[in-house]
XYZ file of C-alpha atoms in Angstrom:
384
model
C -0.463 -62.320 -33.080
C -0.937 -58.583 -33.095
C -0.633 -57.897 -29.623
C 0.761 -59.356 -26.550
C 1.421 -57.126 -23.473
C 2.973 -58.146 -19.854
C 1.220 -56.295 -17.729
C 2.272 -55.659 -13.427
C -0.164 -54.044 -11.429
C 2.580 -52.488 -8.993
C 1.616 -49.010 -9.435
C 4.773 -48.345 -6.881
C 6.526 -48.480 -10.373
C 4.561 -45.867 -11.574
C 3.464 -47.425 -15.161
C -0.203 -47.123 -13.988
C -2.494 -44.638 -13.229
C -5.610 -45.983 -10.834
C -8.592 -43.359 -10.862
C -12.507 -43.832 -10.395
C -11.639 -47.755 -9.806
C -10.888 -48.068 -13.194
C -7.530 -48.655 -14.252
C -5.871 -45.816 -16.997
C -3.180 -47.586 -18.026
C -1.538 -47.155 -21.901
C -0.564 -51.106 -21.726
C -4.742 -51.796 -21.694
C -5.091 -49.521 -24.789
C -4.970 -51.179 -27.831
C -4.698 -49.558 -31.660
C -7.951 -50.938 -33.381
C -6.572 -51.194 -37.197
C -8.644 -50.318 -40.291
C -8.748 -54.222 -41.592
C -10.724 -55.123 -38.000
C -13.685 -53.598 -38.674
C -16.208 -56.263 -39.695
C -13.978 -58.916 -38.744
C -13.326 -60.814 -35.364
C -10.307 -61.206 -33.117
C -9.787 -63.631 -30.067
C -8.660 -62.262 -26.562
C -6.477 -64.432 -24.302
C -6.086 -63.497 -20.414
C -3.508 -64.699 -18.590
C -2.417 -63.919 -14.462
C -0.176 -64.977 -11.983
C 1.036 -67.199 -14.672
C 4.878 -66.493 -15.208
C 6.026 -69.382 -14.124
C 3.666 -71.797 -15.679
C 5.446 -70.017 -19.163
C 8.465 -70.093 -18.086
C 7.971 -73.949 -17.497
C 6.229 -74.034 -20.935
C 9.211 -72.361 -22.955
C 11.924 -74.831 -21.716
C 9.485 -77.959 -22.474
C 8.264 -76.345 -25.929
C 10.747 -76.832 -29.407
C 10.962 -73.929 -31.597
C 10.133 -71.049 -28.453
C 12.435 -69.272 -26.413
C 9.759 -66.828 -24.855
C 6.718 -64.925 -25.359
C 5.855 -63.142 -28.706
C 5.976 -59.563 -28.469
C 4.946 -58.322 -32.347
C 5.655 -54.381 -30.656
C 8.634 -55.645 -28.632
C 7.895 -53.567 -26.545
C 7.155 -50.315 -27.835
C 3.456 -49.515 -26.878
C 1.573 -47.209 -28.797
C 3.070 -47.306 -31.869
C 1.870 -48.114 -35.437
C 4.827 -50.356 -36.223
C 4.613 -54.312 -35.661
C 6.395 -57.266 -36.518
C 5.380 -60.232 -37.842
C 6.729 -64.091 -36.918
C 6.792 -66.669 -39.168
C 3.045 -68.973 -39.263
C 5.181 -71.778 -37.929
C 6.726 -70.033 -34.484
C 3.071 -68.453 -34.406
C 1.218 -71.573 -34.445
C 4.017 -73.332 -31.918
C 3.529 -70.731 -29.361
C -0.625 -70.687 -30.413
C -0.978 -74.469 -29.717
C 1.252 -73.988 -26.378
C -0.262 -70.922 -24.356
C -4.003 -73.232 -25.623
C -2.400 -76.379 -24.016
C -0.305 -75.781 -21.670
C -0.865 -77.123 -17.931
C -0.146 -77.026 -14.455
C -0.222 -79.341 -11.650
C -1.448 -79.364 -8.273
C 1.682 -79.626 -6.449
C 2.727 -76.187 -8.452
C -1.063 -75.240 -7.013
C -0.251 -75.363 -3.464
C 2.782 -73.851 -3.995
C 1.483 -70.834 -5.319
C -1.147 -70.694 -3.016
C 1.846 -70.703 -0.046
C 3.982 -67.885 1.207
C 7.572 -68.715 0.509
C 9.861 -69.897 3.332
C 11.163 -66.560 3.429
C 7.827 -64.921 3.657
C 8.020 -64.091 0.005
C 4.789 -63.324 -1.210
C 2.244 -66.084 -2.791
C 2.476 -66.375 -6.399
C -1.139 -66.285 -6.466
C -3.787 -68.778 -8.289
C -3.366 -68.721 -11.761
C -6.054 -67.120 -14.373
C -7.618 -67.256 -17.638
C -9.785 -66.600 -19.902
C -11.041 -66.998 -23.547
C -13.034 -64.848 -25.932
C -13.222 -66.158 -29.273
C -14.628 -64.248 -32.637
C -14.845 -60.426 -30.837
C -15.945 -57.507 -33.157
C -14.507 -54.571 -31.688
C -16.979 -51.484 -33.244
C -15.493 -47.871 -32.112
C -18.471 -45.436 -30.428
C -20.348 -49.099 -28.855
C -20.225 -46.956 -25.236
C -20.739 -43.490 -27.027
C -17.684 -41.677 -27.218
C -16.199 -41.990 -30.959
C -13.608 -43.895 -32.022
C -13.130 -45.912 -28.580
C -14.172 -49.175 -28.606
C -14.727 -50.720 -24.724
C -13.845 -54.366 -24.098
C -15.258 -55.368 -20.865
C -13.226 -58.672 -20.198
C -13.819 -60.925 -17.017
C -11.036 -63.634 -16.312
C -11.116 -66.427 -14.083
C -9.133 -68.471 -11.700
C -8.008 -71.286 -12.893
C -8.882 -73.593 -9.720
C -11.311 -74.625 -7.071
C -11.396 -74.008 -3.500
C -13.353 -76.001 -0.581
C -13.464 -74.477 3.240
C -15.222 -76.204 6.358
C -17.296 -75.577 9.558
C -17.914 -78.469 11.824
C -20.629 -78.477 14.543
C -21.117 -80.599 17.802
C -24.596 -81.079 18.159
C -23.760 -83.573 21.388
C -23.771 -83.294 25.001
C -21.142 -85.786 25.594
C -18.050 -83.749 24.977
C -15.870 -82.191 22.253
C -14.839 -83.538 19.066
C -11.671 -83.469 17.452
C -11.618 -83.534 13.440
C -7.583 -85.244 12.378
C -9.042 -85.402 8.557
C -10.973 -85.023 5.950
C -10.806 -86.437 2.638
C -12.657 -85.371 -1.163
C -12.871 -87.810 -3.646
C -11.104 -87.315 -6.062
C -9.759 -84.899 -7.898
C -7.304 -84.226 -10.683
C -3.029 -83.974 -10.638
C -2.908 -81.920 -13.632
C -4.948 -79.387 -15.075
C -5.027 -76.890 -18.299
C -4.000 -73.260 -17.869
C -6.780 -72.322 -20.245
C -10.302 -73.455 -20.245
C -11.085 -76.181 -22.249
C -14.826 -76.001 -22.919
C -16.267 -77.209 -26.399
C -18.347 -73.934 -28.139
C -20.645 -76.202 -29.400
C -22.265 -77.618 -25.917
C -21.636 -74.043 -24.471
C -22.936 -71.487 -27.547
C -23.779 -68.697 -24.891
C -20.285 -68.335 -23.899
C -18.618 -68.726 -27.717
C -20.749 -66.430 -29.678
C -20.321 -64.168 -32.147
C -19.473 -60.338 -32.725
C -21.158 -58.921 -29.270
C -23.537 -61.541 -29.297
C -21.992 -63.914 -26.322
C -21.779 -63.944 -22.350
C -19.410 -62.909 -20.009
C -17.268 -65.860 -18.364
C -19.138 -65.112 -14.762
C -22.684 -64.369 -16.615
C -22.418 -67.780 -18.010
C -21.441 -69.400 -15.041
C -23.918 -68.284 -13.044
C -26.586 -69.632 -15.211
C -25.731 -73.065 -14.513
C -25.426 -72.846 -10.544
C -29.324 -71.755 -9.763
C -29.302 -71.433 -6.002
C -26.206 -72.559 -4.736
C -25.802 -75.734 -6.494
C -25.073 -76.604 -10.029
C -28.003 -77.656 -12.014
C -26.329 -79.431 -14.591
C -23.135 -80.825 -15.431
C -21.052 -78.012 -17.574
C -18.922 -79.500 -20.396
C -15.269 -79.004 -20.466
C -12.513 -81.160 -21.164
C -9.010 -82.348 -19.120
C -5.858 -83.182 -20.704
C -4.875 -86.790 -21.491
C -3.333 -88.572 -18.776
C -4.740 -87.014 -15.559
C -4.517 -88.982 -12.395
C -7.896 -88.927 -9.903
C -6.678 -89.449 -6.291
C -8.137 -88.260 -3.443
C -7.664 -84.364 -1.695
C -7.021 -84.669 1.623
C -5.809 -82.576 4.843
C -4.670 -83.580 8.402
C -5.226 -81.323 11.484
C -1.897 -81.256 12.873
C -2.075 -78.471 15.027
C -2.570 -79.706 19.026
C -5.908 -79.165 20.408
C -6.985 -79.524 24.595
C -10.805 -81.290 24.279
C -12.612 -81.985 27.312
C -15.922 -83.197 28.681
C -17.829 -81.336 31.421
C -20.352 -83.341 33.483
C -22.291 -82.058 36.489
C -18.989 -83.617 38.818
C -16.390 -83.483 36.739
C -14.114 -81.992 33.628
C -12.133 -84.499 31.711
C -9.168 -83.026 29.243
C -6.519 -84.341 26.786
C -4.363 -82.660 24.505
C -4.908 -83.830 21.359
C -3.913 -83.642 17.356
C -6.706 -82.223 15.549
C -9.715 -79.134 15.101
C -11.778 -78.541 18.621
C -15.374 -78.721 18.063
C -16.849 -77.960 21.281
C -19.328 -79.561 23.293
C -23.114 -78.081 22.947
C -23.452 -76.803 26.879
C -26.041 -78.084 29.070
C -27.741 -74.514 28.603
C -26.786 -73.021 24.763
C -29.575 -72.840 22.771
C -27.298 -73.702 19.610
C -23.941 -75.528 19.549
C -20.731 -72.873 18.838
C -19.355 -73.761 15.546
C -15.428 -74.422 14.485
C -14.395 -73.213 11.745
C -11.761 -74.200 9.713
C -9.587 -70.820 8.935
C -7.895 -72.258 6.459
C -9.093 -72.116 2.585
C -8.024 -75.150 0.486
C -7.270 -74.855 -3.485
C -7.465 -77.966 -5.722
C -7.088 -78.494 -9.390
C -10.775 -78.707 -11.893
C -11.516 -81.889 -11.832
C -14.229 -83.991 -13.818
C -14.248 -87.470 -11.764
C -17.101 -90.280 -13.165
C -16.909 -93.291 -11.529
C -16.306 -96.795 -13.456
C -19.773 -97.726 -15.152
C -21.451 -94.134 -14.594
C -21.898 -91.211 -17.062
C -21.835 -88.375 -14.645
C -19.473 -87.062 -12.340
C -19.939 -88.265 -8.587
C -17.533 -87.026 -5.605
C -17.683 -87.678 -2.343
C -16.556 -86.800 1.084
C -14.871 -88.832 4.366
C -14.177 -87.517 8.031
C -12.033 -88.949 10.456
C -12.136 -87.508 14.384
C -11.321 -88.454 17.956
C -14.297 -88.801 20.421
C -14.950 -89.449 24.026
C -15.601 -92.671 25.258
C -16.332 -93.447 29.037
C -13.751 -96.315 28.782
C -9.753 -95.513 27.953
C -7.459 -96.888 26.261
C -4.000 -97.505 26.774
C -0.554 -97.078 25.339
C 2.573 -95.973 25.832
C 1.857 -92.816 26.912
C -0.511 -93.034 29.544
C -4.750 -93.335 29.232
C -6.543 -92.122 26.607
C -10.157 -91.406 26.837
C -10.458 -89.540 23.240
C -10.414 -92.226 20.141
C -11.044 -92.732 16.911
C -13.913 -92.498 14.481
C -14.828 -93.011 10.797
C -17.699 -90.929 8.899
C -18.875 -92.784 7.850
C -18.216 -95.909 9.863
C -17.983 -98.546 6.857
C -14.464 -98.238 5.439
C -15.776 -98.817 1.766
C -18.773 -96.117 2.256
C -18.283 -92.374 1.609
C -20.743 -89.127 1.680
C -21.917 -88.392 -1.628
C -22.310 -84.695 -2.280
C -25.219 -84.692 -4.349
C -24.668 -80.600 -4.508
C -21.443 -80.903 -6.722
C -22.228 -81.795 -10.099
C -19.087 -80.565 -11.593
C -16.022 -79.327 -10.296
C -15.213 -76.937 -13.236
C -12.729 -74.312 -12.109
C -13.440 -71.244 -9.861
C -16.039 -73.649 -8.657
C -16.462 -72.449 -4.119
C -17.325 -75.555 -1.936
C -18.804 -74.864 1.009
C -18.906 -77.773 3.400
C -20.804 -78.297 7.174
C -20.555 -80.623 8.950
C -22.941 -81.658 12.057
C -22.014 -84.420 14.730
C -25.378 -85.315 15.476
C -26.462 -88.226 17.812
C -23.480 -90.604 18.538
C -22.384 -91.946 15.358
C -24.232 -89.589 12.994
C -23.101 -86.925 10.882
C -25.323 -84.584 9.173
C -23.402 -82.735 5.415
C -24.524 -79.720 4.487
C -23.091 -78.765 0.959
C -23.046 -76.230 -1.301
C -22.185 -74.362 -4.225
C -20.900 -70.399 -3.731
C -23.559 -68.770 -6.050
C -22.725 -65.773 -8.288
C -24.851 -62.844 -7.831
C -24.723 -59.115 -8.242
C -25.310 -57.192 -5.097
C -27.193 -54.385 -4.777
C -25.521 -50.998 -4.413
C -24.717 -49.556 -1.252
C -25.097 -46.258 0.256
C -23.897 -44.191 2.651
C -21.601 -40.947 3.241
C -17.731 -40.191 4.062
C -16.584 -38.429 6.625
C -13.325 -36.237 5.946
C -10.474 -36.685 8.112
C-alpha cells in the first residue's frame, strides 16, 4: 500500500482549490516513483463510505483503522511500510467488506435532526494501471482519468389513469426480490468482463463499459458479477401512506373520499391524454442477482396494489366506502415480469409506468436509464 488518502470535498475548509471544473487539489496528486515505470498498480475508490469502515474495523482482527503509509504528510518522499500480514488483513477487508440495505436507506435519509444524508456509497476498481508521465502532453505528469460508481440501484414511478370511471389510488407496490446485503466493492470476474480488467491503458472506463451492455434502454445481456455468501432475496416494497381525496365526476354528480394512497386522476370527459402522477420520491435498493428455483437467468418482477371506484359501497365501521381494493395483477400467485431488467447490477436506474387501462388492466412500461454522452451546449452569459 503506497498510498491511501481521505479526501472531503468541503472546500469551506479551504484544503481545495475548484477552478475550470476540475478539481486542484495536492491530496489528488500522487508521486509516480522510479520502480513504476513499466509496471502496474491497482486504484481503489471509495465515497460516502466512513461508516461502512468504521463498521469494518471493529468486526476485522488485526486492524484498528485505515493504512496511511504517509500518515499523513502529503507530498513527501518518505513512506512507511506495514508488515505483509496487516497489509493483506486490511487488502482482503476494504475487497470484502459489505453493507446492508437497512444501512442503505439510512444513508439515503436525512437524520431526525435534519442532519444531512450520508449519501449512497461508491466504488470502484482498476486493476494492472501503467501510469506513463507526458500520456496528455505535458512532461512528467501522468493523468488518471478515474470514474467511480454508486454502489446501489434506484427505481422511481409514474402511474397513469387511462379510465373514465374515476381516480385511482396506488397503497403499494412491490419488486421481486432483491438482496439484504451487498459488497462495498464490485465483484465482477475479469475473465467474463476483459474490457473492463485490461491491461496498461488498454481497458474501459467503469461507465464506458456499462453502457455497452444496456443498448437502448434495456440491458442486452446479463453482466457477470458476484454477491457475497449468505444473501437473503425478499421482496422491495413501499406503502403510500400519505392521505389522498379521490373522486369521480359524472355528468350529475362528484363522489369523494379521503383515502391512504397516490391520486391518479381520472382521464376527463374532454383531455386528449390522461394527467400523469408521479411518484416524487426516488427509491434505493441493494444489487441484486435474483434466479428463480430451476432457471439460469435472473427474472424479477413487479406487483401493484390500489383502491378503485365501484358503484356499490361497502361498509365498516366508519361509514360507506365506495373506493376498494385491487390486485395487479388479480391472481395472488401471478406477478409482472419485467422482461427489460436482465440484471440488477449496481448503479443500475429503473424506470417504471404504469397505465390503468380498461377496468382490470394494467399496461408496464419498463426500462433501463441508458448512458449516453450529450452533446455540448451553447450559449452566452450575461454579467450581472
Amino acid at each position: 500500500i503506497e498510498y491511501n488518502r481521505y479526501i472531503d470535498f468541503d472546500d469551506s475548509k479551504g484544503e481545495g482549490k475548484y477552478k475550470y471544473g476540475y478539481l486542484e487539489d495536492l491530496r489528488l496528486i500522487f508521486l509516480v516513483r522510479q520502480e513504476w515505470i513499466g509496471k502496474a498498480r491497482n486504484v481503489y475508490l471509495f465515497a460516502n463510505s466512513e461508516p461502512i469502515f468504521d463498521r469494518m474495523f471493529t468486526e476485522t482482527e488485526g486492524l484498528s483503522g485505515h493504512l496511511d503509509p504517509e500518515e499523513g504528510a502529503y507530498g513527501g518522499n518518505h513512506r512507511k511500510d506495514f508488515d505483509p500480514v496487516t497489509t493483506e488483513t486490511y487488502l482482503k477487508a476494504i475487497k470484502d467488506v459489505t453493507f446492508t440495505n437497512e444501512e442503505l436507506q439510512k444513508f439515503v435519509t436525512k437524520g431526525e435532526d435534519s442532519s444531512p444524508a450520508n449519501g449512497i456509497p461508491m466504488s470502484a476498481e482498476y486493476r494492472d494501471v501503467e501510469f506513463k508521465p507526458g500520456n496528455t502532453g505535458i512532461a512528467n505528469i501522468s493523468v488518471f482519468n478515474s470514474y467511480i460508481v454508486r454502489a446501489a440501484n434506484k427505481i422511481t414511478f409514474t402511474y397513469i389513469n387511462d379510465r373514465l370511471m374515476g381516480d385511482i389510488a396506488v397503497k403499494n407496490w412491490q419488486l421481486q426480490y432483491t438482496a439484504d446485503k451487498s459488497w462495498l466493492l464490485p465483484h465482477v470476474p475479469a475473465e467474463k468482463n476483459s474490457s473492463l480488467f485490461g491491461t496498461g491503458t488498454d481497458y474501459d472506463n467503469w461507465i464506458a463499459w456499462y453502457a455497452k451492455h444496456i443498448g437502448s434502454g434495456g440491458h442486452e445481456e446479463e453482466l457477470e458479477f458476484d454477491t457475497p455468501e449468505g444473501v437473503v432475496m425478499s421482496p422491495f416494497s413501499d406503502d403510500y401512506e400519505a392521505e389522498a381525496t379521490v373522486r369521480r365526476t359524472t355528468s350529475d354528480n362528484t363522489t369523494t373520499e379521503t383515502v391512504k394512497g397516490l391520486r391518479v386522476p381520472q382521464r376527463g370527459l374532454t383531455d386528449r391524454e390522461p394527467t400523469p402522477a408521479k411518484d416524487s420520491i426516488t427509491y434505493y435498493f441493494l444489487e441484486s442477482r435474483y434466479i428463480p428455483e430451476g432457471a439460469d437467468a435472473q427474472r424479477y418482477t413487479m406487483r401493484f396494489n390500489t383502491l378503485e371506484y365501484q358503484n356499490t359501497p361497502t361498509t365498516d365501521e366508519s361509514g360507506e366506502h365506495y373506493w376498494q381494493p385491487s390486485s395487479y395483477p388479480a391472481g395472488a400467485a401471478e406477478a409482472y415480469h419485467l422482461d427489460q431488467v436482465k440484471t440488477l447490477l449496481r448503479n443500475t436506474h429503473v424506470i417504471i409506468t404504469a397505465t390503468f387501462a380498461d377496468k382490470g388492466q394494467l399496461d408496464l412500461e419498463v426500462s433501463i436509464k441508458n448512458w449516453h454522452v450529450d452533446a455540448p451546449v451553447e450559449g452566452q452569459l450575461k454579467p450581472e
